[in-house]
Coordinates of C-alpha atoms and ligand atoms in Angstrom, one line a residue:
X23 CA 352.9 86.2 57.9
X24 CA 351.4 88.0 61.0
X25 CA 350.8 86.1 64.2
X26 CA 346.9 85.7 63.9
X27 CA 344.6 88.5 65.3
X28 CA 346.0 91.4 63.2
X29 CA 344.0 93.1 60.0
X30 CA 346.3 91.3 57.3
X31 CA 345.3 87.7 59.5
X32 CA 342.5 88.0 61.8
X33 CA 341.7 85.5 64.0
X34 CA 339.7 83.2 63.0
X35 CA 337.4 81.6 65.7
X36 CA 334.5 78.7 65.2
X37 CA 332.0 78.3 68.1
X38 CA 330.2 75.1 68.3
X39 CA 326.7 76.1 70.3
X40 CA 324.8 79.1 70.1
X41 CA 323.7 78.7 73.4
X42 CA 324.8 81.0 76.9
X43 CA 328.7 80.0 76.9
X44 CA 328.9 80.2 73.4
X45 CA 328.0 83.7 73.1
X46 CA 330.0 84.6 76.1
X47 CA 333.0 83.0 74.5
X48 CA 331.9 85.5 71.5
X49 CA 332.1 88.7 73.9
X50 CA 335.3 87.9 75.0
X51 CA 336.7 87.4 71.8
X52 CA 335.2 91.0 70.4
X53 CA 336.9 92.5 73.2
X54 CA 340.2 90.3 73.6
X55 CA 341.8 93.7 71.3
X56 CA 342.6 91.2 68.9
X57 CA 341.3 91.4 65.3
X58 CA 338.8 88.2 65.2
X59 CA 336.3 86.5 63.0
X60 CA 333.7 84.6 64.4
X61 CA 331.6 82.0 63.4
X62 CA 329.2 80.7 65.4
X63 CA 327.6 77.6 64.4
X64 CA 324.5 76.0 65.5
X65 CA 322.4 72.7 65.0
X66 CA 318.7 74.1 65.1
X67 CA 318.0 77.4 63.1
X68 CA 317.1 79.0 66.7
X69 CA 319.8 80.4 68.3
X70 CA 320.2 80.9 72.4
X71 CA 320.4 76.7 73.8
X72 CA 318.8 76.6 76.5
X73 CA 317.5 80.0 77.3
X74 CA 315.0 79.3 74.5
X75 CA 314.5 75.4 75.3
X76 CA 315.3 74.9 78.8
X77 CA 314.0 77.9 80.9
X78 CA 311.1 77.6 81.6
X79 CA 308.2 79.6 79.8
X80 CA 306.4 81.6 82.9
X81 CA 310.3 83.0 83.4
X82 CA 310.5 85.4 81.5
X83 CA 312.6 88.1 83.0
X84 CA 315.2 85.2 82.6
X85 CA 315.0 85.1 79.0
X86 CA 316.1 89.0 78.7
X87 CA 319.7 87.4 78.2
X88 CA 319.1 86.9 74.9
X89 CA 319.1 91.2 74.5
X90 CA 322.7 90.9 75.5
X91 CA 323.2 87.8 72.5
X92 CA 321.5 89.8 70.1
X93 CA 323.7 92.9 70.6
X94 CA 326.9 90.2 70.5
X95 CA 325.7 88.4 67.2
X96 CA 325.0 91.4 65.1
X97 CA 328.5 92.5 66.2
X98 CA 330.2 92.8 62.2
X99 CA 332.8 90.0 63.3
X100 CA 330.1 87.6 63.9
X101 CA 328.3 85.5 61.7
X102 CA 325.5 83.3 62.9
X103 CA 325.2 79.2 60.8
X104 CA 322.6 78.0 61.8
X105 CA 320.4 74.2 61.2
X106 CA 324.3 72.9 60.7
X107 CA 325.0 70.0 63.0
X108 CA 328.9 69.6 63.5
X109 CA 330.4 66.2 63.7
X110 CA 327.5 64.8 61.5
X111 CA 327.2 68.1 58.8
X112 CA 330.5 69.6 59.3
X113 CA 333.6 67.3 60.5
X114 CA 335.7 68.7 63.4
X115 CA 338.7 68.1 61.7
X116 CA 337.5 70.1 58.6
X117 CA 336.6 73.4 61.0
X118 CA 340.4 72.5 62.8
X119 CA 341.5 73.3 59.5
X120 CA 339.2 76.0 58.3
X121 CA 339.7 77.5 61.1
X122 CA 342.6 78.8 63.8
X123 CA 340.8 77.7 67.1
X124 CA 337.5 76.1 67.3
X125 CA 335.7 76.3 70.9
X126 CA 333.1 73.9 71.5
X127 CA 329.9 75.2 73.5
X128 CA 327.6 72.3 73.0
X129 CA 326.1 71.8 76.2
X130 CA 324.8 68.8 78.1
X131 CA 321.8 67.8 76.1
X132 CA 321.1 64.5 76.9
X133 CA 320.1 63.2 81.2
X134 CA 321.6 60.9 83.6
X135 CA 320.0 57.7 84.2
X136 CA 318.8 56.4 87.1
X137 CA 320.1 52.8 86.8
X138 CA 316.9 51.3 88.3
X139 CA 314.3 48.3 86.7
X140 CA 311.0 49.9 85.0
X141 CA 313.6 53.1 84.0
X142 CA 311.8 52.6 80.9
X143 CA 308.6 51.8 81.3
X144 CA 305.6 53.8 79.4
X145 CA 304.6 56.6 81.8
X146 CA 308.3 57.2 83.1
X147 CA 310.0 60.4 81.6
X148 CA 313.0 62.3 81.7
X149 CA 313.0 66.2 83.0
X150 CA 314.8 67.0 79.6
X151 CA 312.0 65.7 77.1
X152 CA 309.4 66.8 79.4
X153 CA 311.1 70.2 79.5
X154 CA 311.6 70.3 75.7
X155 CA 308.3 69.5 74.8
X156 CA 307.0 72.3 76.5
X157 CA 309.5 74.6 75.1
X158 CA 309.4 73.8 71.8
X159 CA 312.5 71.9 71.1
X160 CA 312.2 70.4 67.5
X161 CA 313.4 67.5 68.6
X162 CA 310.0 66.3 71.9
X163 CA 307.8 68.4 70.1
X164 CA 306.2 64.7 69.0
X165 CA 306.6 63.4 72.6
X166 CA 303.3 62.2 74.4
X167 CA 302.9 62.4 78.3
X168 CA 300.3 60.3 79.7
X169 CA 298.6 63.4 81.4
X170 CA 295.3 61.4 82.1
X171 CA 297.2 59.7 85.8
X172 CA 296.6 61.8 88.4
X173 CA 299.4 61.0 90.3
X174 CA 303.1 62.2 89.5
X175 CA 306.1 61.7 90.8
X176 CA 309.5 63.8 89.9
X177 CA 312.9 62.3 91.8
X178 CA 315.2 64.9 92.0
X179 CA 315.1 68.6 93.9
X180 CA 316.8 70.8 91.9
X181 CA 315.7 73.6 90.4
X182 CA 314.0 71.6 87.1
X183 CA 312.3 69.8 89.2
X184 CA 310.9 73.0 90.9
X185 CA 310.2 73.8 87.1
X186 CA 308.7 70.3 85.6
X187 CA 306.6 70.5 89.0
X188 CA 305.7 74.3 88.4
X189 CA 304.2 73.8 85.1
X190 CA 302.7 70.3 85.6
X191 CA 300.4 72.3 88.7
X192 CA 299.5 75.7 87.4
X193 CA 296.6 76.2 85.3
X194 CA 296.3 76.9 81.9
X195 CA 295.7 80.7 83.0
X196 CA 299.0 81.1 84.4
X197 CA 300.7 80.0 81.5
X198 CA 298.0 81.1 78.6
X199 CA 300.2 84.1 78.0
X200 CA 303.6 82.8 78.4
X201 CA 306.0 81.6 75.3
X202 CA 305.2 77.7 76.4
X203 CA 304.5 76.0 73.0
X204 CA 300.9 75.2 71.8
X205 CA 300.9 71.7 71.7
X206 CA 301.9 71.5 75.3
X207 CA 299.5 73.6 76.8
X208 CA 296.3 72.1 75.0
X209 CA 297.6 68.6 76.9
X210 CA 298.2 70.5 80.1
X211 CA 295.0 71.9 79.6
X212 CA 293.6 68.4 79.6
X213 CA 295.9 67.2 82.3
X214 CA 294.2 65.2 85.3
X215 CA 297.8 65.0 87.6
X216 CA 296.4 66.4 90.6
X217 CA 299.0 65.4 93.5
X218 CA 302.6 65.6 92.4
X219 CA 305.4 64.0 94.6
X220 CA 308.6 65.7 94.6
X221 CA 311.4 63.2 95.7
X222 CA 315.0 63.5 97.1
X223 CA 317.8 61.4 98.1
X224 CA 319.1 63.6 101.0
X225 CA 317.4 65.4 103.4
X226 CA 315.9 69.0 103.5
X227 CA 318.9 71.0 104.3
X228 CA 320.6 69.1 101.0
X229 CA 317.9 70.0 98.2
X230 CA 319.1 71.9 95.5
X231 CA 316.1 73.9 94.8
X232 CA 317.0 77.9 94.7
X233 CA 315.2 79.7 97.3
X234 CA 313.0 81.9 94.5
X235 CA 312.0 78.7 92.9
X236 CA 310.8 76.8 95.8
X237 CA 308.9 79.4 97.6
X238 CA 307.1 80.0 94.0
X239 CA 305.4 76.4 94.5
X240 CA 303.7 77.6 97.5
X241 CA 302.3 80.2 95.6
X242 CA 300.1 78.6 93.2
X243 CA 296.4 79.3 91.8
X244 CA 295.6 75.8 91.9
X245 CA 297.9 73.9 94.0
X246 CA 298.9 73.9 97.5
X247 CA 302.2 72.1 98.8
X248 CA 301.6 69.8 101.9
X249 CA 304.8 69.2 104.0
X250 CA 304.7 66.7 107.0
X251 CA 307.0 68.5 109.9
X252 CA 308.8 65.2 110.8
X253 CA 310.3 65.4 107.4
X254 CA 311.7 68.5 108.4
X255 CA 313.6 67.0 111.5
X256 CA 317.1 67.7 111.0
X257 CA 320.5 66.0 112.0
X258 CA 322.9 67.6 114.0
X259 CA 325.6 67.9 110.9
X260 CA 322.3 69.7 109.1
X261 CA 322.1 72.2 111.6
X262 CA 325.7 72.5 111.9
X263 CA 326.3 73.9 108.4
X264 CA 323.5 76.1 109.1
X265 CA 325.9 78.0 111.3
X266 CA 328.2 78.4 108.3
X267 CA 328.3 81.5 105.7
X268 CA 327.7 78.2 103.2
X269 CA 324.8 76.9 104.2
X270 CA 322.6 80.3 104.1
X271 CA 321.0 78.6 100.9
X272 CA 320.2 75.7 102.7
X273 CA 318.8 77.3 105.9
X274 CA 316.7 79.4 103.6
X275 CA 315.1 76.6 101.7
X276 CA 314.4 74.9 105.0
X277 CA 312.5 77.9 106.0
X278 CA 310.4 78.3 103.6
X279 CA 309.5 74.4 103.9
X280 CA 308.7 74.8 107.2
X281 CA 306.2 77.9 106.3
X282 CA 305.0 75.2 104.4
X283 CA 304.8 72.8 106.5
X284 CA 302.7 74.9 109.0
X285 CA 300.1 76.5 106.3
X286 CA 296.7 75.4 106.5
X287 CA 295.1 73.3 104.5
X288 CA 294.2 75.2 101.6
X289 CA 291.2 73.1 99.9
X290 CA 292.6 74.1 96.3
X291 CA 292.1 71.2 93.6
X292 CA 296.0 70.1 93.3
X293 CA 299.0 69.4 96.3
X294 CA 302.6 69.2 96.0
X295 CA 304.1 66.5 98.3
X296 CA 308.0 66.7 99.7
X297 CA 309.7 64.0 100.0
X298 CA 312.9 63.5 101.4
X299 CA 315.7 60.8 102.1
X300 CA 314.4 58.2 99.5
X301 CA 316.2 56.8 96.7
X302 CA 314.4 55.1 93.5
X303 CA 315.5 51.5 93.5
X304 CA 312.6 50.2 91.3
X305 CA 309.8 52.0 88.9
X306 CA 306.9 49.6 89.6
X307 CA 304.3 48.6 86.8
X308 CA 303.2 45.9 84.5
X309 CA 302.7 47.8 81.0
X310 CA 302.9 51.2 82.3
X311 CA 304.0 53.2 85.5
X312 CA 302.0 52.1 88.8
X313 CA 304.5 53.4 91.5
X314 CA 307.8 53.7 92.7
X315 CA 309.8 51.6 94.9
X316 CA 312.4 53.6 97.5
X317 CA 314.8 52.5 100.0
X318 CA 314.5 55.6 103.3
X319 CA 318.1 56.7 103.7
X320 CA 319.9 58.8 106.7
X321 CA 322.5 61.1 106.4
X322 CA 326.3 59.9 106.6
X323 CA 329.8 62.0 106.9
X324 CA 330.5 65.7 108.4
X325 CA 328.3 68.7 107.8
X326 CA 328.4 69.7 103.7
X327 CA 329.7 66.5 102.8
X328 CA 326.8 64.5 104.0
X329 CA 326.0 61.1 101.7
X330 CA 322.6 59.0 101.8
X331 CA 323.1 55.8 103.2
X332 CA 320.3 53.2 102.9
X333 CA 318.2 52.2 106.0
X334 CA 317.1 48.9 104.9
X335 CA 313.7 50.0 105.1
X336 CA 311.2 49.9 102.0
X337 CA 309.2 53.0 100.8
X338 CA 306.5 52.7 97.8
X339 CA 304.1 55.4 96.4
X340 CA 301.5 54.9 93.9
X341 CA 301.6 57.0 90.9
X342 CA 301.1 56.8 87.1
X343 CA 303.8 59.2 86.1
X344 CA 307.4 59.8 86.7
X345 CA 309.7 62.2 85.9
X346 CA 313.2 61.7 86.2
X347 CA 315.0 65.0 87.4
X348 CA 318.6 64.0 88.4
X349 CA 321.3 65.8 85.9
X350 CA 321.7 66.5 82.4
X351 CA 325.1 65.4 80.5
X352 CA 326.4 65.9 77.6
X353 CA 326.9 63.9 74.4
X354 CA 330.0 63.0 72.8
X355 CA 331.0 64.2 69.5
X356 CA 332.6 62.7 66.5
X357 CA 336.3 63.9 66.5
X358 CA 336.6 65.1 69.9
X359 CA 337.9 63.2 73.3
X360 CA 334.9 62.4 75.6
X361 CA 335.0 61.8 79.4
X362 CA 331.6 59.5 79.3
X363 CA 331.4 59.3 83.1
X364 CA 331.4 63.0 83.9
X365 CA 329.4 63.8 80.2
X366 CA 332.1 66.6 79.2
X367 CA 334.7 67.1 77.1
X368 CA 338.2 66.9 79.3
X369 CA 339.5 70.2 79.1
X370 CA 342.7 72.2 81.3
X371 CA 342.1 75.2 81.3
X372 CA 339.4 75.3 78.4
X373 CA 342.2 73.7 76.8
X374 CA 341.1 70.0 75.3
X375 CA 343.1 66.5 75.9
X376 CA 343.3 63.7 75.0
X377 CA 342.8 60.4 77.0
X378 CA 346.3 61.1 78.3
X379 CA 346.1 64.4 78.9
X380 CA 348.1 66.1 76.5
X381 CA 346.3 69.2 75.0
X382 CA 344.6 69.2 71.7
X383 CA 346.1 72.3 69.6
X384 CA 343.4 74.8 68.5
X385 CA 340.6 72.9 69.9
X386 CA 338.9 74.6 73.8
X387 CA 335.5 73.7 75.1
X388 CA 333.6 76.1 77.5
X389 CA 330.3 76.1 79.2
X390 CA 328.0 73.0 80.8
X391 CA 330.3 70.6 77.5
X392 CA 333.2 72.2 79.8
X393 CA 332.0 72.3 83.4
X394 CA 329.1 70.0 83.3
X395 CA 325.3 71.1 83.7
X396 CA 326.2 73.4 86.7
X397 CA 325.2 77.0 87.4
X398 CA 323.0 79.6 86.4
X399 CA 322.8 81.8 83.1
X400 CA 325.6 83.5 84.3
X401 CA 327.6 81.3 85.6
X402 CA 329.1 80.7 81.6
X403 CA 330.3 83.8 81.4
X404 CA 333.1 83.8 83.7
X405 CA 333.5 80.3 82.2
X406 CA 333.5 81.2 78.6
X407 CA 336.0 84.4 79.2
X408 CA 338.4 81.8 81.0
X409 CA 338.4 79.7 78.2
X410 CA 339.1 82.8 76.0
X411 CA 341.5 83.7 77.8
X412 CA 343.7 80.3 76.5
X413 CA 343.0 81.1 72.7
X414 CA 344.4 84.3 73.4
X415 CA 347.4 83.0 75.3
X416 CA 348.0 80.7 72.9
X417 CA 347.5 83.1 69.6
X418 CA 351.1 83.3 69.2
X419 CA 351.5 79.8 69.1
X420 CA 348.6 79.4 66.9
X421 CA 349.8 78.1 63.2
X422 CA 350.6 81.3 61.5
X423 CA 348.4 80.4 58.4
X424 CA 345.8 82.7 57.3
X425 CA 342.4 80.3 57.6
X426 CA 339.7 80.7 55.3
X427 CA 337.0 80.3 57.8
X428 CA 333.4 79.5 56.8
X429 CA 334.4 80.0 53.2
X430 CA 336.6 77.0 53.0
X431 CA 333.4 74.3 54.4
X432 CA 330.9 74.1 51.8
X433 CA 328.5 73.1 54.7
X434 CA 328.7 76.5 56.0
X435 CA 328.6 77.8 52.8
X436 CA 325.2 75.8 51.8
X437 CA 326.6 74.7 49.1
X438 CA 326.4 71.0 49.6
X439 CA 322.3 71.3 49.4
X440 CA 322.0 72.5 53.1
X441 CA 319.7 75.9 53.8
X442 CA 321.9 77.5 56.2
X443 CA 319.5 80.1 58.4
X444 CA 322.2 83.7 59.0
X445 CA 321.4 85.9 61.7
X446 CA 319.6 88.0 59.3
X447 CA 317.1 84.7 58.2
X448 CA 317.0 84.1 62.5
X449 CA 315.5 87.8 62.7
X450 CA 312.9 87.1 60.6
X451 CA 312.1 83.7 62.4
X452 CA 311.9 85.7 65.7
X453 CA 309.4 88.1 63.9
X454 CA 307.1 85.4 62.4
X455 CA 306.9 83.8 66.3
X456 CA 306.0 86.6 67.9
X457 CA 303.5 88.1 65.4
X458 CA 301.7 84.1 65.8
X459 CA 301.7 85.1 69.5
X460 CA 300.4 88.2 69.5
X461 CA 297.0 86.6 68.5
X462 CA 296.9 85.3 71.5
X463 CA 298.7 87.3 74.2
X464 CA 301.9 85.3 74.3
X465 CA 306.0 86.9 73.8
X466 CA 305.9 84.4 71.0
X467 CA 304.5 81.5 69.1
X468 CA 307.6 79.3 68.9
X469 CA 308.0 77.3 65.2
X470 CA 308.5 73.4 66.8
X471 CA 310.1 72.0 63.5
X472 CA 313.1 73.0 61.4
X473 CA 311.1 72.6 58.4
X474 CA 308.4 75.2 60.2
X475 CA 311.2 78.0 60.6
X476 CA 312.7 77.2 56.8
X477 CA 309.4 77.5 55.7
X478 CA 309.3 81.2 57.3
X479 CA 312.5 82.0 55.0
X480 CA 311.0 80.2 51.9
X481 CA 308.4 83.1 51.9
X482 CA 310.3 85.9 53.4
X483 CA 311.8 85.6 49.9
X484 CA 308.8 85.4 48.1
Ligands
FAD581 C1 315.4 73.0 82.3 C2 316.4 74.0 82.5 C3 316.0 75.2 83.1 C4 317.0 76.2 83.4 N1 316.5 77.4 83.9 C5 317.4 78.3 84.2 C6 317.0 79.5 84.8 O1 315.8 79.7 85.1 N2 317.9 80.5 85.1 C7 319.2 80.3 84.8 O2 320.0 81.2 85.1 N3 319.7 79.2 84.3 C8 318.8 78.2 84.0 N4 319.3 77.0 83.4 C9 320.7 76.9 83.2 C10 321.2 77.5 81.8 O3 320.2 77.2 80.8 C11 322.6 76.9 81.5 O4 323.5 77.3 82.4 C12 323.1 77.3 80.1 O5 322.1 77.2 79.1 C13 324.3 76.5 79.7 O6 324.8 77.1 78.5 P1 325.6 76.3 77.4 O7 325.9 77.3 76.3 O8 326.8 75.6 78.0 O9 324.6 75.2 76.8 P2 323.2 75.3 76.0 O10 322.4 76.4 76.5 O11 322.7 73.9 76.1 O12 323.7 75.5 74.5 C14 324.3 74.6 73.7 C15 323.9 74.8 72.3 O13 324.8 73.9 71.4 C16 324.0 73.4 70.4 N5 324.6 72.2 69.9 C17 324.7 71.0 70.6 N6 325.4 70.1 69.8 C18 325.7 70.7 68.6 C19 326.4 70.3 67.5 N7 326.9 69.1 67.3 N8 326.5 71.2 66.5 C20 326.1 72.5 66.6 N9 325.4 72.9 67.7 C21 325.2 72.1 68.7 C22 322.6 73.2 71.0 O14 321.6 73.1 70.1 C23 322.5 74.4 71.9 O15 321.9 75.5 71.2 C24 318.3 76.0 83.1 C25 318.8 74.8 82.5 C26 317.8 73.8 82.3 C27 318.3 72.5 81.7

């Protein structure tokens, strides 16, 4: 028999994830000039991770990735499996042997924790059910945020936090004819958070916000953002990697505070608050959210490697929400190796291992499941094509065995009582969604439950 990735044995290929890395992994694969099959196979009947239910809806343009997807998955070496969760539907070891390589794309789909008392209290929240709930992710669609406080605070300054803070201050005319689900913007449209305190450990010059997203908070219907100028007082290490190439990022973000900063008062109904140098070391409340408790910090170590250092000194605001915006991280599977500390799967070179390092044959991870939850859309394509890259250097080595591939897993196949959604079902989902939000102006109506989008498929065959 042929090394795989010839016509009499093509190489087969599962993808776990139908999300950014995983359909990068796909292109690579179509254009690796081997002869490929590949199955991609997802747990939601939705396709595209976190471009569908993690950017956020008033993005749009940022969604136009999916185009590229769309052109990948109706490629005719692809096949799409959807609403098939592997590890609990589907064992690893059963795709390992159905299939020559399988390359995890899973993601990082659960947060970080903040290690602090009241974590946990009603009224304290995590950035990724806050964000899921407005997106439409099947899985907070049920969540309930206690909109009615009119205080909020989010700890973290990265770029969700620019996003959790964007949609918790514009009104429901700037988001009326965006893809953000129903159920989220008739609570939004009854919120009462009016000030909204966005918290970080390190100073101005360390905040992860992009520059885009930051200066799109000052330029709200509704909400003006109020920065005091002594926050703004930098260190000399600060300044110092504004000299460098490096720190252009940085030295932008701390100009557009300070046009902040020195803005009038606006008089509009809502304020964004920026906070810097505090870390969370208590969530304060007897029954529900009443405040936060901080400790100030100052800046430690040379310019870019700067570390907060407590003070000593005590901090506490007064608010009946929090969101907690500090990393996502990714879950472990059943039948993979897990790093729990770093939330990934250990990889070398896209390669997995074992607790000892020795690679896993067959088995490569690419993506935020790879990298952790770093980077930009495009930052998993370079990513992906890397990992690529090893199943292809490895092909030869590859067991020589033709691999029956989705035929061989009677999960895939729906024939253990499963509805598997194809790309073909997927198309007609996307159709249904956006003829419910043309009604009303929006891209799209998402469906919020698996049994919503089966449903779809149960009377496209009518
Ligand atoms: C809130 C938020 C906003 C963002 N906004 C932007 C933005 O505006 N611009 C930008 O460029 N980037 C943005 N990003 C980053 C971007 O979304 C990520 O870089 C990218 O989605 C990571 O791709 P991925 O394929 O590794 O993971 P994901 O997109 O998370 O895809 C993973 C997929 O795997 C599936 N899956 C998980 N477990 C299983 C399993 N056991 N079996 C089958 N399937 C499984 C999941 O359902 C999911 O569909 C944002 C991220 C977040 C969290």
């Amino acid at each position: 028999m042929s090394v795989p990735g010839t016509e009499q044995n093509p190489l087969k290929v599962a993808i776990v994830g139908a999300g950014p890395s995983g359909f990068y992994a796909a292109e690579a694969l179509l254009k690796s000039g081997l002869v490929v099959r590949i199955d991609m196979i997802e747990r939601l009947p939705a396709p595209f991770g976190l471009v569908r239910h993690g950017v956020a809806p008033d993005h749009p343009k940022l969604k136009e990735a999916i185009a590229v997807y769309d052109r990948i998955a109706r490629s005719p070496e692809f096949r799409f499996f959807g609403n098939v969760t592997v590890g609990r539907d589907v064992a690893v070891e059963a795709l390992g042997t159905a299939y020559h390589a399988v390359i995890f794309a899973s993601g990082a789909e659960t947060d970080r924790r903040l290690g602090v008392p009241g974590e946990d209290l009603p009224g304290s929240y995590t950035a990724t059910e806050f964000v899921g709930w407005y997106n439409g992710h099947p899985d907070f669609r049920d969540r309930v945020f206690d909109l009615s406080q009119e205080v909020a605070i989010i700890i973290g300054q990265g770029n969700v936090a620019a996003d959790v803070c964007r949609i918790l201050a514009k009104t429901v005319d700037e988001l009326k004819h965006t893809d953000i689900a129903e159920h989220a913007l008739d609570a939004l449209a009854a919120s009462r958070v009016r000030d909204i305190y966005v918290v970080g450990r390190r100073g101005p010059a360390q905040a992860k916000f992009t520059a885009k997203e930051l200066r799109e908070l000052g330029d709200l219907d509704a909400t003006e953002v109020l920065v005091d100028p002594a926050e703004l007082e930098l260190n000399p290490e600060s300044l110092a990697e504004f000299e460098d190439r490096k720190g252009a990022a940085s030295k932008k973000n701390v100009d557009i505070l300070r046009d902040f900063a020195a803005r009038p008062r606006g008089g509009k109904a809502g304020r964004i608050h920026f906070r810097f140098l505090l870390s969370p070391t208590a969530i304060l409340g007897q029954g529900h959210v009443e405040g936060v408790a901080f400790e100030r910090n100052r800046l430690s170590g040379p310019p870019f490697e700067q570390a907060a250092r407590s003070t000593g000194e005590l901090v506490e605001l007064t608010a009946g929400l929090v969101f907690r915006s500090i990393g996502y991280k990714g879950v472990a599977m059943a039948g993979v190796p897990f790093d729990a500390r770093q939330g990934v799967f250990p990889t070398r070179d896209g390669r997995i291992t074992d607790e000892q390092g020795t690679v896993l044959p067959g088995l490569y991870a690419c993506g935020w499941i790879k990298r952790g939850p770093t980077g930009i859309i495009g930052t998993n394509k370079p990513c992906s094509v890397a990992t690529v890259a090893s199943v292809v250097a490895d092909g030869a080595g590859l067991d020589e065995a033709p691999r029956p591939g989705a035929e061989g897993l009677p999960a895939l196949m729906g024939t253990d009582g499963r509805r598997v959604v194809s790309y073909e079902d997927w198309i007609a989902i996307d159709q249904a969604e956006m003829s419910r939000g043309a009604a009303s102006g929006k891209p799209r109506e998402k469906f919020t439950s698996v049994e919503q989008m089966l449903e779809v498929l149960g009377a496209a065959r009518r």
